[in-house]
Short mmCIF file of C-alpha atoms in Angstrom, two decimals:
data_model
loop_
_atom_site.label_atom_id
_atom_site.label_comp_id
_atom_site.label_asym_id
_atom_site.label_seq_id
_atom_site.Cartn_x
_atom_site.Cartn_y
_atom_site.Cartn_z
CA MET X 1 -22.23 166.63 95.97
CA MET X 2 -18.52 165.78 95.57
CA ARG X 3 -16.71 166.10 98.88
CA GLN X 4 -13.12 167.22 99.33
CA THR X 5 -10.47 164.56 99.72
CA ASP X 6 -7.28 166.43 98.86
CA PRO X 7 -5.84 169.10 101.24
CA LEU X 8 -7.24 172.66 100.84
CA LYS X 9 -4.96 174.87 98.74
CA ARG X 10 -4.00 178.51 99.37
CA GLU X 11 -6.23 179.80 96.56
CA GLU X 12 -9.26 178.06 98.16
CA VAL X 13 -8.89 179.95 101.39
CA GLU X 14 -7.39 183.22 100.14
CA ASP X 15 -10.46 185.27 100.83
CA LEU X 16 -10.60 184.06 104.44
CA PHE X 17 -7.45 186.02 105.31
CA SER X 18 -7.29 189.63 106.45
CA PHE X 19 -4.32 191.73 107.55
CA ARG X 20 -4.29 193.71 110.84
CA ASP X 21 -1.46 195.29 112.81
CA GLY X 22 1.28 193.42 111.07
CA PHE X 23 -0.28 189.94 111.05
CA HIS X 24 -2.80 187.98 109.05
CA ASP X 25 -6.02 186.67 110.67
CA VAL X 26 -8.52 184.08 109.53
CA ASP X 27 -12.26 184.58 109.44
CA TRP X 28 -12.95 181.37 111.32
CA ALA X 29 -16.75 181.59 111.01
CA ARG X 30 -16.40 181.49 107.22
CA ALA X 31 -13.66 178.86 107.48
CA VAL X 32 -16.06 176.61 109.40
CA ALA X 33 -18.70 177.07 106.72
CA LEU X 34 -16.18 176.21 104.00
CA ILE X 35 -15.01 173.08 105.82
CA GLU X 36 -18.54 171.90 106.46
CA ARG X 37 -19.39 172.39 102.77
CA SER X 38 -16.19 170.76 101.52
CA PHE X 39 -15.65 167.76 103.76
CA ASP X 40 -17.63 164.82 105.01
CA PRO X 41 -18.17 165.05 108.85
CA LEU X 42 -15.47 162.48 109.63
CA ASP X 43 -12.95 164.33 107.42
CA GLN X 44 -13.67 167.78 108.74
CA PRO X 45 -10.75 167.77 111.27
CA LYS X 46 -8.47 167.45 108.24
CA GLY X 47 -10.05 170.59 106.86
CA PHE X 48 -9.29 172.46 110.08
CA ASP X 49 -5.68 171.17 109.89
CA ASP X 50 -5.38 172.49 106.29
CA VAL X 51 -6.58 176.00 107.23
CA VAL X 52 -4.38 176.14 110.33
CA LEU X 53 -1.27 175.18 108.42
CA LEU X 54 -1.98 177.64 105.61
CA TRP X 55 -2.49 180.33 108.27
CA LEU X 56 0.80 179.52 109.97
CA GLU X 57 2.56 179.67 106.59
CA GLN X 58 1.07 183.13 106.06
CA LEU X 59 2.25 184.23 109.60
CA ARG X 60 5.71 182.91 108.67
CA ASN X 61 5.65 185.23 105.64
CA ASP X 62 4.50 188.11 107.87
CA LEU X 63 7.44 187.59 110.24
CA GLY X 64 10.05 186.79 107.57
CA GLY X 65 13.57 186.09 108.63
CA SER X 66 14.30 182.46 109.61
CA TYR X 67 10.78 181.65 110.88
CA ALA X 68 9.57 178.20 109.85
CA VAL X 69 6.69 175.81 110.61
CA MET X 70 7.31 172.37 112.04
CA VAL X 71 4.53 169.88 112.57
CA ALA X 72 4.01 166.81 114.73
CA GLU X 73 0.86 164.71 115.04
CA GLU X 74 -1.22 167.26 116.96
CA VAL X 75 1.17 170.24 117.33
CA ALA X 76 2.30 172.79 114.73
CA ILE X 77 5.01 175.24 115.89
CA LEU X 78 6.04 178.45 114.15
CA SER X 79 9.44 179.65 115.37
CA ASP X 80 12.79 180.98 114.24
CA GLN X 81 14.74 178.50 116.34
CA LEU X 82 17.49 176.41 114.87
CA PRO X 83 16.15 173.24 113.24
CA GLU X 84 17.31 170.95 115.99
CA THR X 85 15.72 173.17 118.71
CA ALA X 86 12.52 173.54 116.68
CA GLY X 87 12.41 169.78 116.20
CA TRP X 88 12.85 169.23 119.89
CA LEU X 89 10.05 171.79 120.64
CA VAL X 90 7.49 170.13 118.40
CA ARG X 91 8.31 166.66 119.73
CA TYR X 92 8.14 167.89 123.26
CA GLY X 93 4.79 169.63 122.55
CA GLN X 94 3.34 166.38 121.21
CA SER X 95 4.53 164.45 124.26
CA VAL X 96 3.04 167.15 126.48
CA MET X 97 -0.37 166.66 124.81
CA VAL X 98 -0.23 162.93 125.70
CA SER X 99 0.76 163.69 129.31
CA ILE X 100 -2.03 166.25 129.75
CA ARG X 101 -4.65 163.87 128.48
CA GLU X 102 -3.35 161.13 130.76
CA ALA X 103 -3.57 163.50 133.72
CA LEU X 104 -6.95 165.10 133.00
CA GLY X 105 -8.75 162.20 131.29
CA TYR X 106 -12.11 163.22 129.79
CA ALA X 107 -11.82 166.73 131.28
CA ALA X 108 -9.37 167.54 128.48
CA TRP X 109 -10.96 168.97 125.33
CA ARG X 110 -11.77 166.48 122.59
CA GLY X 111 -13.53 168.17 119.68
CA GLU X 112 -13.19 168.76 116.01
CA ARG X 113 -9.83 170.48 116.38
CA ARG X 114 -6.77 168.34 115.95
CA THR X 115 -3.80 170.67 115.37
CA HIS X 116 -2.65 172.93 118.21
CA PRO X 117 -0.93 175.97 116.71
CA ILE X 118 1.94 177.41 118.78
CA LEU X 119 3.76 180.66 117.89
CA VAL X 120 7.19 180.93 119.56
CA PHE X 121 8.66 184.45 119.35
CA SER X 122 12.33 185.10 120.11
CA GLU X 123 11.88 188.90 119.91
CA GLN X 124 9.96 190.54 122.75
CA ASP X 125 8.63 193.32 120.52
CA ASP X 126 7.10 190.78 118.10
CA TYR X 127 5.53 188.89 120.96
CA TYR X 128 3.88 191.96 122.49
CA GLN X 129 2.81 193.33 119.10
CA TYR X 130 1.02 190.04 118.40
CA ILE X 131 -0.76 189.58 121.73
CA SER X 132 -1.74 193.31 121.93
CA ARG X 133 -4.25 192.53 119.17
CA PHE X 134 -6.21 190.36 121.61
CA CYS X 135 -6.02 192.61 124.69
CA PRO X 136 -8.41 195.45 125.64
CA ASP X 137 -7.07 198.78 124.25
CA GLY X 138 -3.97 196.90 123.11
CA GLU X 139 -2.59 196.76 126.67
CA GLN X 140 -1.29 193.69 128.44
CA ALA X 141 0.63 192.71 131.53
CA THR X 142 4.19 191.40 131.35
CA SER X 143 4.10 187.78 130.40
CA GLY X 144 6.02 184.97 128.73
CA GLY X 145 3.11 183.09 127.27
CA MET X 146 -0.62 183.29 126.52
CA CYS X 147 -3.41 180.96 125.45
CA ILE X 148 -5.62 182.90 123.06
CA GLY X 149 -9.19 181.69 122.70
CA THR X 150 -10.31 184.22 120.09
CA GLY X 151 -11.00 182.67 116.70
CA TYR X 152 -9.12 179.38 116.56
CA PRO X 153 -7.47 178.70 119.94
CA HIS X 154 -3.72 178.99 119.80
CA ILE X 155 -0.73 179.57 122.03
CA VAL X 156 1.84 182.37 121.90
CA LEU X 157 5.20 182.14 123.73
CA PHE X 158 8.18 184.41 124.21
CA SER X 159 11.09 182.03 124.75
CA HIS X 160 14.49 182.82 126.23
CA ASN X 161 15.68 179.22 126.33
CA GLU X 162 14.51 175.58 126.16
CA THR X 163 13.48 175.47 129.85
CA ASP X 164 11.27 178.56 129.46
CA ALA X 165 9.76 177.13 126.30
CA ALA X 166 9.07 173.74 127.87
CA ASN X 167 7.34 175.33 130.90
CA GLY X 168 5.34 177.63 128.65
CA LEU X 169 4.25 174.79 126.44
CA VAL X 170 2.90 172.69 129.33
CA HIS X 171 1.24 175.64 131.08
CA GLU X 172 -0.49 177.09 128.02
CA LEU X 173 -1.45 173.77 126.47
CA THR X 174 -3.13 172.89 129.75
CA HIS X 175 -5.08 176.14 129.60
CA GLU X 176 -6.17 175.30 126.07
CA CYS X 177 -7.26 171.79 127.02
CA VAL X 178 -9.62 173.08 129.77
CA MET X 179 -10.82 176.29 128.14
CA HIS X 180 -14.16 174.64 127.35
CA LEU X 181 -14.82 174.26 131.09
CA SER X 182 -16.33 176.96 133.29
CA LEU X 183 -13.61 177.16 135.92
CA PRO X 184 -12.83 179.90 138.39
CA LEU X 185 -9.61 181.57 137.28
CA TRP X 186 -7.69 180.33 140.27
CA VAL X 187 -8.72 176.72 139.56
CA ASN X 188 -7.75 177.09 135.89
CA GLU X 189 -4.41 178.55 136.80
CA GLY X 190 -3.90 175.95 139.59
CA VAL X 191 -4.44 173.06 137.16
CA ALA X 192 -1.93 174.63 134.68
CA MET X 193 0.68 175.21 137.41
CA THR X 194 0.24 171.71 138.87
CA LEU X 195 0.77 170.00 135.49
CA GLN X 196 3.63 172.39 134.66
CA ARG X 197 5.43 171.38 137.84
CA SER X 198 4.77 167.67 137.25
CA ILE X 199 5.71 167.54 133.59
CA ALA X 200 8.11 170.35 132.68
CA PRO X 201 11.75 170.76 133.84
CA ALA X 202 11.95 172.96 136.96
CA PRO X 203 12.33 176.66 136.10
CA ALA X 204 14.08 179.20 138.33
CA PRO X 205 11.74 180.31 141.16
CA PRO X 206 10.13 183.75 140.75
CA GLY X 207 12.54 186.40 141.92
CA GLN X 208 15.63 184.17 141.86
CA GLY X 209 18.65 185.99 140.50
CA VAL X 210 21.75 184.78 138.68
CA GLN X 211 23.80 184.37 141.88
CA GLU X 212 21.08 182.32 143.58
CA ALA X 213 20.77 180.06 140.51
CA ALA X 214 24.54 179.50 140.47
CA PHE X 215 24.58 178.76 144.21
CA ALA X 216 21.73 176.24 143.82
CA ALA X 217 23.42 174.50 140.88
CA THR X 218 26.77 174.31 142.70
CA LEU X 219 25.45 172.84 145.91
CA ASN X 220 22.58 170.81 144.35
CA TRP X 221 20.26 172.90 146.52
CA THR X 222 16.55 173.05 145.84
CA PRO X 223 15.35 176.61 146.34
CA PRO X 224 11.94 177.53 147.79
CA LEU X 225 8.96 177.91 145.47
CA MET X 226 9.03 181.65 146.14
CA CYS X 227 11.97 183.76 147.17
CA PRO X 228 11.61 185.92 150.37
CA GLU X 229 11.34 189.30 148.61
CA LEU X 230 8.48 188.11 146.36
CA LYS X 231 6.76 186.45 149.36
CA ASP X 232 6.82 189.80 151.21
CA ARG X 233 5.31 191.54 148.21
CA HIS X 234 2.49 188.96 148.09
CA LEU X 235 1.76 189.37 151.80
CA GLU X 236 1.56 193.14 151.29
CA PHE X 237 -0.71 192.91 148.23
CA TRP X 238 -3.26 190.22 149.20
CA ASP X 239 -5.47 192.04 151.66
CA GLU X 240 -8.97 190.85 152.60
CA GLU X 241 -10.72 192.44 149.62
CA ARG X 242 -8.23 191.17 147.03
CA LEU X 243 -8.33 187.71 148.51
CA GLN X 244 -12.06 187.55 148.15
CA SER X 245 -11.87 188.50 144.48
CA PHE X 246 -9.24 185.78 144.07
CA TRP X 247 -11.44 183.07 145.60
CA ALA X 248 -14.43 184.27 143.54
CA GLY X 249 -12.39 183.78 140.40
CA THR X 250 -12.59 187.35 139.29
CA SER X 251 -9.09 188.56 140.27
#
């Protein structure tokens, strides 16, 4: 049987796509079967790359406007950022993958997937419309990023600026790299937060307003990890029952 050597073309994967709630999906079970039929085992990661990039191109068409796909060695980013910003994002994402693997060693996922797809939305409505498709009853908490494990694992970000995007990239790529491990939620989140703080530029602390940020920048003052008002809310919320669900990893 002749095996595939050239990249997969759109017409070869056309019937793998379906349209739902404004965006195209891929039937990944059928995609895996196609890749296994078409490529030798050592070449199958290239087949996954082909399908991922064709899918991102389709999502680009769904979104329209100035959205474009930019690719590094292991990272493919779909965004409507200016070319220089998009170029910085994809290079930063690739460097983050190297840093995560250096930090986590063999705990970081190493499988048949090579390309990490990242969708960066600049419009909040688009971001929530997309992630609602993966949440129970279409509902979701307020967020700025999500690692989606359904189908082909990918990352979705809502970015206000480069600092937000950088922190979101580190945090969600870490989640993706450990999603194959059975970790309590607090451990999973703790690993992501630890690497975010060690790799990404420091974001504004939760609850910090514009005046506090300006004061900190003027005096070169390092603010606390959590501002007093948010600390008080945590102390009020985390009673004995809720703390137990947190430690159990079910909160």
